[in-house]
Coordinates of C-alpha atoms in Angstrom, one line a residue:
M1 CA 26.5 -27.6 9.1
E2 CA 24.6 -28.2 12.4
W3 CA 26.0 -26.7 15.6
E4 CA 27.4 -29.1 18.0
S5 CA 26.9 -28.1 21.7
D6 CA 29.5 -28.9 24.4
A7 CA 27.9 -31.1 27.0
S8 CA 29.9 -29.8 29.8
E9 CA 29.2 -26.2 29.0
L10 CA 25.4 -27.1 28.8
K11 CA 25.5 -28.8 32.3
A12 CA 27.5 -25.9 33.8
A13 CA 24.8 -23.5 32.5
G14 CA 22.0 -25.4 33.6
A15 CA 20.7 -26.0 30.0
E16 CA 19.7 -29.1 28.1
L17 CA 19.1 -30.1 24.6
L18 CA 15.6 -30.4 23.2
P19 CA 14.3 -34.0 23.0
D20 CA 13.2 -36.0 20.0
G21 CA 15.9 -34.7 17.7
R22 CA 14.7 -31.0 17.8
S23 CA 17.2 -28.3 17.3
G24 CA 17.6 -26.0 20.3
L25 CA 17.8 -25.7 24.1
R26 CA 16.0 -25.3 27.5
I27 CA 17.6 -22.9 29.8
H28 CA 16.4 -20.6 32.6
G29 CA 12.7 -21.2 31.9
W30 CA 13.1 -20.7 28.1
E31 CA 12.7 -23.2 25.4
I32 CA 14.3 -22.2 22.2
E33 CA 14.0 -24.1 18.9
S34 CA 15.0 -23.4 15.4
R35 CA 13.5 -25.3 12.4
K36 CA 14.8 -25.6 8.9
R37 CA 13.2 -27.3 6.1
S38 CA 13.0 -27.3 2.3
I39 CA 11.6 -24.4 0.2
L40 CA 7.6 -24.4 -0.4
T41 CA 6.4 -26.7 -3.1
S42 CA 4.4 -25.2 -6.0
L43 CA 1.3 -26.2 -4.4
Q44 CA 2.0 -24.7 -1.2
L45 CA 3.1 -21.6 -3.0
Q46 CA -0.4 -21.4 -4.5
Q47 CA -2.0 -21.7 -1.2
W48 CA 0.1 -18.9 0.2
E49 CA -0.8 -16.7 -2.8
E50 CA -4.4 -17.2 -2.0
E51 CA -4.1 -16.4 1.6
L52 CA -1.9 -13.4 1.0
Q53 CA -3.9 -12.3 -2.0
T54 CA -1.1 -11.8 -4.3
S55 CA 0.4 -13.4 -7.4
H56 CA 4.0 -12.5 -6.4
L57 CA 6.2 -14.3 -4.0
P58 CA 10.0 -14.4 -3.6
E59 CA 11.8 -17.0 -5.5
M60 CA 12.6 -19.1 -2.5
V61 CA 10.3 -19.2 0.4
F62 CA 11.3 -21.3 3.4
G63 CA 7.8 -21.5 4.8
D64 CA 8.5 -24.2 7.2
N65 CA 11.6 -22.6 8.6
S66 CA 11.1 -20.8 12.0
L67 CA 12.7 -19.7 15.2
V68 CA 10.5 -20.0 18.5
L69 CA 11.5 -18.6 21.7
K70 CA 9.0 -19.6 24.5
H71 CA 9.0 -18.6 28.2
V72 CA 7.5 -21.9 29.4
N73 CA 6.1 -20.6 32.9
T74 CA 4.2 -17.6 31.3
G75 CA 3.4 -19.0 27.8
T76 CA 5.0 -15.9 26.2
K77 CA 6.3 -16.9 22.8
I78 CA 8.3 -14.8 20.4
H79 CA 8.7 -16.3 17.0
F80 CA 9.9 -15.7 13.4
N81 CA 8.5 -17.1 10.1
A82 CA 8.2 -16.2 6.6
F83 CA 4.4 -16.1 6.2
D84 CA 4.0 -13.3 8.9
A85 CA 7.0 -11.4 7.2
L86 CA 5.3 -11.4 3.9
V87 CA 2.1 -10.2 5.5
G88 CA 4.0 -7.3 6.6
W89 CA 5.4 -6.8 3.0
K90 CA 1.8 -7.0 1.7
H91 CA 0.6 -4.4 4.3
E92 CA 3.4 -1.9 3.8
A93 CA 2.9 -1.9 0.0
L94 CA 6.0 0.3 -0.9
P95 CA 6.1 1.7 -4.3
P96 CA 8.4 -0.4 -6.6
V97 CA 12.0 0.6 -6.8
E98 CA 12.9 1.8 -10.3
V99 CA 14.9 -0.7 -12.3
P100 CA 17.3 0.6 -14.9
A101 CA 15.7 0.2 -18.4
A102 CA 18.7 -2.1 -19.5
A103 CA 17.9 -4.5 -16.8
K104 CA 14.2 -4.8 -17.0
W105 CA 14.2 -7.6 -19.4
K106 CA 15.7 -9.9 -16.8
F107 CA 12.2 -9.9 -15.1
R108 CA 10.5 -11.4 -18.1
S109 CA 9.2 -14.9 -17.6
K110 CA 8.6 -15.2 -21.3
P111 CA 10.3 -13.8 -24.5
L112 CA 9.0 -10.3 -25.6
Q113 CA 6.9 -10.2 -22.5
Q114 CA 6.0 -6.6 -21.4
V115 CA 7.4 -6.2 -17.9
V116 CA 5.2 -4.2 -15.4
L117 CA 6.6 -3.9 -12.1
D118 CA 3.4 -2.4 -10.4
Y119 CA 4.3 -4.0 -6.9
D120 CA 7.2 -4.1 -4.5
Y121 CA 9.2 -6.8 -6.1
T122 CA 11.8 -6.3 -3.5
F123 CA 9.6 -7.9 -0.7
T124 CA 10.7 -5.2 1.8
T125 CA 9.1 -5.9 5.1
P126 CA 8.6 -4.0 8.4
Y127 CA 8.5 -7.3 10.2
N128 CA 10.3 -7.5 13.6
G129 CA 8.8 -10.8 14.8
S130 CA 5.6 -12.4 15.8
E131 CA 4.1 -12.7 19.4
T132 CA 1.6 -15.0 21.0
V133 CA 0.8 -15.9 24.6
E134 CA -0.8 -19.4 25.2
R135 CA -4.2 -19.0 26.8
N136 CA -3.7 -21.4 29.7
A137 CA -0.6 -19.3 30.9
E138 CA -0.9 -17.2 34.0
C139 CA -1.3 -13.5 33.7
V140 CA 2.0 -11.9 34.1
R141 CA 3.6 -8.7 34.2
G142 CA 4.5 -7.5 30.7
L143 CA 1.3 -8.8 29.3
S144 CA -1.9 -6.6 28.6
N145 CA -5.3 -7.5 30.1
E146 CA -7.0 -7.7 26.9
S147 CA -8.3 -11.0 25.6
S148 CA -5.7 -11.0 22.7
C149 CA -3.0 -11.1 25.6
S150 CA -0.6 -9.3 23.4
L151 CA 2.9 -8.3 24.8
Q152 CA 3.3 -4.7 26.0
W153 CA 6.7 -3.4 24.9
E154 CA 7.7 -0.1 26.5
D155 CA 9.7 2.5 24.7
C156 CA 13.1 2.9 26.3
M157 CA 16.5 4.5 26.1
D158 CA 18.4 1.3 27.1
K159 CA 20.7 -0.1 24.6
I160 CA 21.9 -3.6 23.8
D161 CA 25.6 -3.9 25.1
L162 CA 27.1 -5.3 21.9
V163 CA 30.5 -5.0 23.4
A164 CA 29.6 -7.4 26.2
L165 CA 28.0 -9.7 23.8
A166 CA 31.4 -9.8 22.0
S167 CA 33.1 -11.3 25.2
K168 CA 34.4 -14.7 25.5
E169 CA 31.4 -16.2 27.0
P170 CA 30.6 -19.8 25.8
I171 CA 28.1 -20.2 23.0
L172 CA 25.9 -23.0 23.9
F173 CA 23.8 -22.9 20.7
F174 CA 23.9 -21.0 17.4
D175 CA 21.8 -21.2 14.2
E176 CA 21.0 -19.2 11.2
I177 CA 17.5 -19.5 9.5
I178 CA 16.7 -18.2 6.0
L179 CA 13.0 -17.2 5.8
Y180 CA 13.1 -16.1 2.1
E181 CA 15.3 -15.0 -0.7
D182 CA 15.0 -13.5 -4.2
E183 CA 17.8 -12.6 -6.6
L184 CA 15.7 -10.1 -8.3
A185 CA 16.1 -11.7 -11.7
D186 CA 19.9 -11.6 -11.2
N187 CA 19.5 -7.8 -10.6
G188 CA 20.6 -7.9 -6.9
I189 CA 19.5 -9.7 -3.7
S190 CA 16.5 -9.6 -1.3
L191 CA 17.2 -11.8 1.8
L192 CA 15.4 -12.2 5.1
T193 CA 17.3 -14.2 7.8
V194 CA 17.2 -14.7 11.5
K195 CA 20.3 -15.6 13.6
V196 CA 20.2 -16.7 17.2
R197 CA 23.0 -17.3 19.9
I198 CA 22.4 -18.6 23.4
M199 CA 24.9 -18.1 26.1
P200 CA 24.9 -18.9 29.9
S201 CA 23.8 -15.2 30.7
G202 CA 21.1 -14.9 28.0
W203 CA 20.0 -15.1 24.4
F204 CA 20.5 -12.7 21.6
L205 CA 19.2 -12.8 18.0
L206 CA 19.4 -10.6 14.8
L207 CA 16.6 -10.4 12.3
R208 CA 17.9 -9.0 9.0
F209 CA 16.3 -8.0 5.9
W210 CA 18.8 -7.1 3.3
L211 CA 18.2 -5.5 -0.2
R212 CA 20.4 -4.6 -3.0
V213 CA 19.1 -3.6 -6.3
D214 CA 22.3 -3.3 -8.3
G215 CA 23.1 0.1 -9.4
V216 CA 20.1 1.6 -7.8
L217 CA 19.4 1.2 -4.0
M218 CA 20.5 -0.6 -0.8
R219 CA 18.1 -1.2 2.3
L220 CA 18.9 -2.8 5.5
R221 CA 16.4 -3.3 8.2
E222 CA 17.5 -5.1 11.2
T223 CA 15.9 -6.0 14.6
R224 CA 18.1 -7.2 17.5
L225 CA 16.7 -8.9 20.7
H226 CA 18.8 -9.6 23.7
C227 CA 17.5 -11.4 26.8
S228 CA 19.3 -11.4 30.0
F229 CA 18.5 -14.3 32.4
G230 CA 17.5 -13.0 35.8
V231 CA 16.9 -14.5 39.2
D232 CA 13.6 -16.3 39.8
M233 CA 13.0 -17.0 36.2
K234 CA 12.6 -13.2 35.5
S235 CA 13.6 -12.1 32.0
V236 CA 14.2 -8.7 30.5
I237 CA 14.1 -8.4 26.8
L238 CA 15.6 -5.5 24.9
R239 CA 14.4 -4.9 21.3
E240 CA 16.3 -2.4 18.9
S241 CA 15.1 -1.8 15.4
C242 CA 17.2 0.1 12.9
W243 CA 16.4 0.8 9.3
R244 CA 19.1 2.2 6.8
E245 CA 18.9 3.1 3.2
A246 CA 20.9 4.7 0.5
T247 CA 20.9 5.0 -3.4
F248 CA 24.2 4.0 -5.2
Q249 CA 24.2 7.5 -6.5
A250 CA 24.3 9.1 -2.9
L251 CA 26.9 6.5 -1.9
S252 CA 29.1 7.4 -5.0
S253 CA 28.7 11.1 -4.4
K254 CA 30.3 10.5 -1.1
G255 CA 33.3 8.8 -2.6
Y256 CA 32.2 5.3 -2.0
P257 CA 32.5 2.7 -4.8
S258 CA 29.7 2.4 -7.3
D259 CA 30.6 -1.3 -8.1
C260 CA 27.9 -3.7 -6.8
A261 CA 30.7 -6.2 -5.9
A262 CA 31.8 -3.8 -3.1
Y263 CA 28.4 -4.3 -1.3
S264 CA 27.8 -8.1 -1.0
D265 CA 28.1 -8.2 2.9
P266 CA 25.6 -5.9 4.7
S267 CA 27.6 -6.4 8.0
I268 CA 30.6 -4.6 6.6
I269 CA 28.8 -1.7 4.8
S270 CA 25.9 -1.0 7.1
E271 CA 27.6 2.1 8.7
R272 CA 27.7 3.7 5.2
L273 CA 23.9 3.7 5.0
P274 CA 22.2 6.5 6.7
I275 CA 19.7 5.6 9.4
I276 CA 16.0 6.4 8.5
M277 CA 14.3 4.8 11.6
Q278 CA 15.6 3.8 14.9
K279 CA 13.8 2.7 18.1
A280 CA 14.3 0.7 21.4
Q281 CA 11.9 -1.2 23.4
K282 CA 11.9 -3.2 26.6
L283 CA 9.8 -6.1 27.9
S284 CA 9.7 -7.6 31.4
I285 CA 8.6 -11.1 31.9
E286 CA 8.1 -12.4 35.4
I287 CA 5.7 -14.7 37.3
P288 CA 3.9 -12.5 39.9
C289 CA 4.4 -13.6 43.6
K290 CA 1.3 -15.5 45.0
H291 CA -0.1 -14.3 48.3

């Protein structure tokens, strides 16, 4: 079901819908667009396998789905897509999670086939987004002077104020985009999604990788980005990444249920999973004063 924006709230916030039937908004110098399409065809999957140099891809890859957040005056673009996320999976190359012997048969594509899981079949990715800067954009604070013009995130102690984000501020636009999904041969779930919410004061997004290998392991990797709209088109973006992980055995030893059905919603059970990595970064984007 598509989000329906309120025309009066958009006008009050100085926002406008994207033209040509595109999904998203223009607001405070940002153009934010979500795109949702069908899963890749078999031919497209073959092309991706060649480019990624792998014979393994998730069951459902939404290769044409994306979320793009572009700061128009500086050309700064932060975007999210399945291909770059799978590049991260391929590079990290985690060892495969052990599957209980009784469940290995589920991974067979043919009867009596020997199952050799010698790759990370969970498609775990360290991906926290993609970044580009259009070459014709002005050099701005927050960008490096290198020809690649990469964004320069600074480590910081600042935190995203989730309590403030839960206030009754109007939601001008909301969407959730699936990038890829795999049910691990009915042995759990591997899911990468990104959600975006736009308010009059700024935008907020959550990139979430959620893994549950039934009876074995749960893994949650989340990246949150929050941009506060400043004066004179200045924007400050906070980015927090948090990785959590626990085995079913470890949770059971703490008195938590061992039943897989108790772990269907990562939002509810995330606090039970110990943090294994956490960091916060900040990016300031502004057009320099011309003298």
